[in-house]
Amino acid sequence: MLSEVFFMTSQKSNSTDALDAPTIDGVQGGELDPADVPDGTRIRIPPYDGMAVRDRVEFLLRDRADEELSYGDYTFVPARDVGHELIFDIPFSAIEALADREVEAGYTATPEVGLPWRSNLLVFRIGSVFEAEVTLDISAYQYVLAPVPPTSIPDFARFEREATWGTAPYTYDSSNERVATVDASGIVTCMGNGACEISARDRLGQTRKYPLNVKGVLQIEFVSRSADWDGMKAACEVMGLEPVPLDLMKRFWRQYYPPAVATAQGWLSYPFWTADLNGLTPWAYDLNGTSEQGNANSYDRSEHFQVLGLRRE
């Protein structure tokens, strides 16, 4: 376990009377690209004046804004290493945990008898881990999504992961655009539940990719242009879908209107059955209407309307 010495003696600015700062393999221009060190890296602690056998030397790598995010290790200096640099391994898992953050690395040297000496700090940024898996769970938002997305995409349904390795510019691609699309800036937009890979290719043809899992989308699918109410339920069952509840149909309309929702999806301009009854007669909903409440009307179940189905996963 690391001692509390480092925490008590750490500093935010370097000092002329401190030990020389450590170096970390792969840090260039104030940044470490995780893609350059897939197997982890090393921190190198230079020899210091007064270095002696049994000195306890410990290092700490941590987020400058959140000191709880850290990784460290220590050793007792053996006779063979007196006067030589000390080298510690930093696993990739520690780098990944600090990705996309400004960090600092420093060390303390504590003799068997006496007070600890502290080092100056190496301050740098760890870049983003482009190939790290992403899971986008939007269950909490009750997001309704049809084949054609709404004109305004909410922030919770998209994210940006920009390529920073290799040589710009980059070309992005999605392996399954029914799950997610990606634009020229690396902004990913979810299109439905499922899994895909997002890839980026640099100017020299190098390609890297990451897996993406999307879940929690309430997916609306077109089932039929014409069915009575009982036929609607049967058609949904055959396709493994749920009939769409009235409240969810209203939510769908709110998220997409304007423009006229059915027309924007390429559907006909007449009502769709819902799963709910108004007494003995089922509700149908006009997605091309202009009033959330006024779009709903109840009809005899023998009437024929369009059919949508709901897929939750």
Coordinates of C-alpha atoms in Angstrom, one line a residue, residues 26-279:
G26 CA 5.7 7.6 -25.0
V27 CA 5.0 11.1 -23.7
Q28 CA 5.7 13.5 -26.6
G29 CA 4.8 17.2 -26.8
G30 CA 3.0 17.0 -23.4
E31 CA 0.7 14.1 -24.5
L32 CA 0.6 10.4 -24.3
D33 CA -1.5 8.6 -27.0
P34 CA -2.8 5.4 -25.5
A35 CA -2.7 3.8 -29.0
D36 CA 1.1 4.1 -28.9
V37 CA 1.3 2.0 -25.7
P38 CA -1.2 -0.8 -26.0
D39 CA 0.8 -3.0 -23.6
G40 CA 1.3 -0.2 -21.1
T41 CA 4.4 2.0 -20.5
R42 CA 7.2 2.7 -18.1
I43 CA 7.9 5.6 -15.7
R44 CA 11.6 6.3 -15.2
I45 CA 12.9 7.9 -12.0
P46 CA 16.4 9.4 -12.4
P47 CA 19.2 8.8 -9.8
Y48 CA 19.3 11.5 -7.2
D49 CA 21.9 12.9 -4.8
G50 CA 22.0 10.9 -1.6
M51 CA 20.5 7.8 -3.1
A52 CA 21.1 4.9 -0.8
V53 CA 20.2 1.2 -0.2
R54 CA 16.8 0.7 1.4
D55 CA 15.5 4.1 0.3
R56 CA 11.7 3.8 -0.2
V57 CA 10.9 5.3 -3.6
E58 CA 7.3 5.5 -4.6
F59 CA 5.6 7.2 -7.6
L60 CA 2.1 8.3 -8.3
L61 CA 0.3 9.1 -11.5
R62 CA -3.0 10.9 -11.0
D63 CA -5.7 13.1 -12.5
R64 CA -4.9 16.7 -11.7
A65 CA -8.6 17.5 -11.3
D66 CA -9.7 14.4 -9.4
E67 CA -6.9 13.0 -7.1
E68 CA -9.0 9.9 -6.4
L69 CA -8.2 8.7 -9.9
S70 CA -4.6 7.5 -9.5
Y71 CA -2.1 4.7 -10.0
G72 CA 1.1 4.2 -8.1
D73 CA 3.7 1.7 -6.9
Y74 CA 6.9 1.7 -4.7
T75 CA 10.1 -0.2 -4.2
F76 CA 13.0 -0.3 -1.7
V77 CA 16.3 0.6 -3.5
P78 CA 18.5 -2.5 -3.8
A79 CA 22.3 -2.1 -3.7
R80 CA 22.7 -2.8 -7.4
D81 CA 20.4 0.2 -8.3
V82 CA 22.1 2.9 -6.3
G83 CA 23.2 5.6 -8.7
H84 CA 21.0 4.3 -11.5
E85 CA 17.5 5.1 -12.7
L86 CA 14.6 3.2 -11.3
I87 CA 11.9 1.8 -13.7
F88 CA 8.3 1.0 -12.9
D89 CA 5.8 -0.5 -15.3
I90 CA 2.4 1.2 -15.8
P91 CA -0.2 -1.2 -17.1
F92 CA -2.5 -0.2 -19.9
S93 CA -5.5 -0.4 -17.6
A94 CA -4.1 2.5 -15.5
I95 CA -3.6 4.6 -18.7
E96 CA -7.2 3.7 -19.9
A97 CA -8.7 4.8 -16.6
L98 CA -7.0 8.2 -17.0
A99 CA -7.7 8.7 -20.7
D100 CA -8.8 12.1 -21.9
R101 CA -7.4 13.8 -18.8
E102 CA -4.6 16.1 -17.7
V103 CA -2.4 14.1 -15.3
E104 CA 0.7 14.6 -13.2
A105 CA 3.4 12.1 -12.3
G106 CA 5.9 12.5 -9.4
Y107 CA 7.7 10.5 -6.8
T108 CA 9.1 10.6 -3.3
A109 CA 12.3 9.1 -1.9
T110 CA 12.3 8.4 1.8
P111 CA 15.6 7.3 3.4
E112 CA 15.6 4.7 6.2
V113 CA 16.2 7.5 8.7
G114 CA 15.1 11.0 7.8
L115 CA 12.4 13.0 6.0
P116 CA 11.2 12.2 2.4
W117 CA 12.4 14.1 -0.6
R118 CA 9.8 15.0 -3.2
S119 CA 10.2 15.4 -6.9
N120 CA 9.1 17.9 -9.4
L121 CA 6.1 16.9 -11.4
L122 CA 5.8 15.7 -15.0
V123 CA 2.5 17.2 -16.2
F124 CA 1.0 15.9 -19.5
R125 CA -2.3 14.8 -21.1
I126 CA -3.4 11.3 -21.8
G127 CA -5.4 11.2 -25.0
S128 CA -8.6 9.3 -25.6
V129 CA -8.7 5.6 -26.1
F130 CA -10.2 5.3 -29.5
E131 CA -10.5 1.5 -29.5
A132 CA -12.2 1.3 -26.1
E133 CA -15.7 -0.3 -26.2
V134 CA -18.7 2.1 -25.8
T135 CA -22.1 1.1 -24.4
L136 CA -24.8 3.7 -24.9
D137 CA -27.8 2.9 -22.7
I138 CA -30.6 5.4 -23.1
S139 CA -33.4 3.5 -21.3
A140 CA -33.9 6.4 -18.9
Y141 CA -35.0 8.8 -21.6
Q142 CA -37.9 6.9 -23.2
Y143 CA -36.4 7.7 -26.6
V144 CA -38.8 6.7 -29.4
L145 CA -37.0 6.1 -32.8
A146 CA -38.5 5.4 -36.2
P147 CA -36.6 4.4 -39.4
V148 CA -36.1 8.0 -40.3
P149 CA -34.6 9.9 -37.3
P150 CA -36.1 13.2 -36.0
T151 CA -34.8 16.4 -37.4
S152 CA -33.3 17.3 -34.0
I153 CA -31.2 14.6 -32.3
P154 CA -31.1 14.9 -28.5
D155 CA -27.6 15.0 -26.9
F156 CA -28.2 11.7 -25.0
A157 CA -28.5 9.9 -28.3
R158 CA -25.1 10.8 -29.7
F159 CA -21.5 11.3 -28.7
E160 CA -18.2 12.2 -30.3
R161 CA -15.0 10.2 -30.5
E162 CA -12.4 11.8 -32.6
A163 CA -9.4 10.0 -34.1
T164 CA -6.1 11.6 -33.0
W165 CA -3.6 9.0 -34.1
G166 CA -1.9 8.7 -37.4
T167 CA -2.2 11.4 -40.1
A168 CA -5.3 13.6 -40.6
P169 CA -7.8 13.8 -42.3
Y170 CA -9.8 10.8 -41.2
T171 CA -12.7 8.9 -42.8
Y172 CA -15.2 7.4 -40.4
D173 CA -17.6 4.5 -41.0
S174 CA -20.2 2.4 -39.2
S175 CA -20.5 -1.4 -39.8
N176 CA -24.3 -1.2 -39.2
E177 CA -26.1 2.0 -39.8
R178 CA -29.3 0.5 -38.4
V179 CA -27.6 0.7 -35.1
A180 CA -25.5 3.9 -35.5
T181 CA -24.3 6.4 -38.0
V182 CA -21.1 8.4 -37.8
D183 CA -20.3 11.7 -39.5
A184 CA -17.1 13.2 -40.9
S185 CA -16.2 14.6 -37.5
G186 CA -16.6 11.3 -35.6
I187 CA -20.0 12.2 -34.1
V188 CA -21.9 9.0 -33.6
T189 CA -25.8 9.0 -33.6
C190 CA -27.7 6.0 -32.4
M191 CA -30.3 4.6 -34.8
G192 CA -31.5 1.6 -32.9
N193 CA -30.6 -1.2 -30.5
G194 CA -27.8 -3.6 -31.3
A195 CA -24.1 -3.8 -31.8
C196 CA -21.7 -2.4 -34.5
E197 CA -18.2 -1.2 -35.0
I198 CA -17.2 2.4 -35.6
S199 CA -13.9 2.7 -37.6
A200 CA -11.6 5.6 -38.6
R201 CA -9.1 5.5 -41.5
D202 CA -6.3 8.1 -41.6
R203 CA -4.8 9.6 -44.7
L204 CA -2.2 6.9 -44.9
G205 CA -4.8 4.1 -44.8
Q206 CA -4.3 3.0 -41.2
T207 CA -7.6 1.9 -39.7
R208 CA -8.7 1.6 -36.0
K209 CA -12.1 0.8 -34.7
Y210 CA -14.1 0.3 -31.5
P211 CA -17.2 -1.7 -30.6
L212 CA -20.4 0.1 -29.9
N213 CA -23.5 -1.3 -28.1
V214 CA -26.8 0.6 -28.1
K215 CA -29.7 -0.4 -25.9
G216 CA -32.8 1.2 -24.4
V217 CA -34.2 2.6 -27.7
L218 CA -38.0 2.3 -28.1
Q219 CA -38.0 1.3 -31.8
I220 CA -41.0 1.9 -34.0
E221 CA -41.3 -0.3 -37.0
F222 CA -43.9 -0.2 -39.9
V223 CA -46.0 -3.4 -40.0
S224 CA -48.9 -3.0 -42.4
R225 CA -50.8 -0.4 -44.5
S226 CA -54.2 -1.9 -43.6
A227 CA -55.6 -4.2 -40.8
D228 CA -58.5 -4.2 -38.4
W229 CA -57.6 -4.0 -34.7
D230 CA -57.4 -7.7 -34.1
G231 CA -55.4 -8.1 -37.2
M232 CA -53.0 -5.4 -35.9
K233 CA -52.3 -7.4 -32.8
A234 CA -51.8 -10.6 -34.8
A235 CA -49.5 -9.0 -37.3
C236 CA -47.4 -7.5 -34.4
E237 CA -47.1 -10.9 -32.7
V238 CA -45.9 -12.6 -35.9
M239 CA -43.1 -10.0 -36.2
G240 CA -42.1 -10.2 -32.6
L241 CA -43.4 -6.7 -31.9
E242 CA -45.7 -5.1 -29.3
P243 CA -48.7 -3.1 -30.3
V244 CA -47.9 0.6 -29.7
P245 CA -49.6 2.1 -26.6
L246 CA -51.5 5.4 -27.0
D247 CA -49.1 7.3 -24.7
L248 CA -46.1 6.1 -26.6
M249 CA -47.7 7.1 -29.9
K250 CA -48.2 10.6 -28.5
R251 CA -44.6 10.6 -27.3
F252 CA -43.5 9.6 -30.8
W253 CA -45.4 12.5 -32.3
R254 CA -44.0 15.0 -29.8
Q255 CA -40.4 14.0 -30.6
Y256 CA -40.9 14.2 -34.4
Y257 CA -43.4 17.0 -35.0
P258 CA -43.0 19.2 -37.0
P259 CA -43.0 18.2 -39.9
A260 CA -45.9 15.9 -40.5
V261 CA -44.7 12.7 -38.9
A262 CA -46.2 10.0 -41.1
T263 CA -45.2 11.8 -44.3
A264 CA -41.6 12.3 -43.1
Q265 CA -41.4 8.5 -42.6
G266 CA -42.8 7.7 -46.0
W267 CA -46.1 6.4 -44.6
L268 CA -49.6 7.1 -45.8
S269 CA -51.6 10.0 -44.3
Y270 CA -54.2 8.2 -42.3
P271 CA -54.4 6.9 -38.7
F272 CA -52.5 4.1 -37.0
W273 CA -54.0 1.6 -34.5
T274 CA -52.8 1.8 -30.9
A275 CA -52.8 -0.9 -28.2
D276 CA -55.4 0.8 -26.0
L277 CA -59.1 0.9 -25.7
N278 CA -61.5 3.8 -25.1
G279 CA -64.1 1.7 -23.3

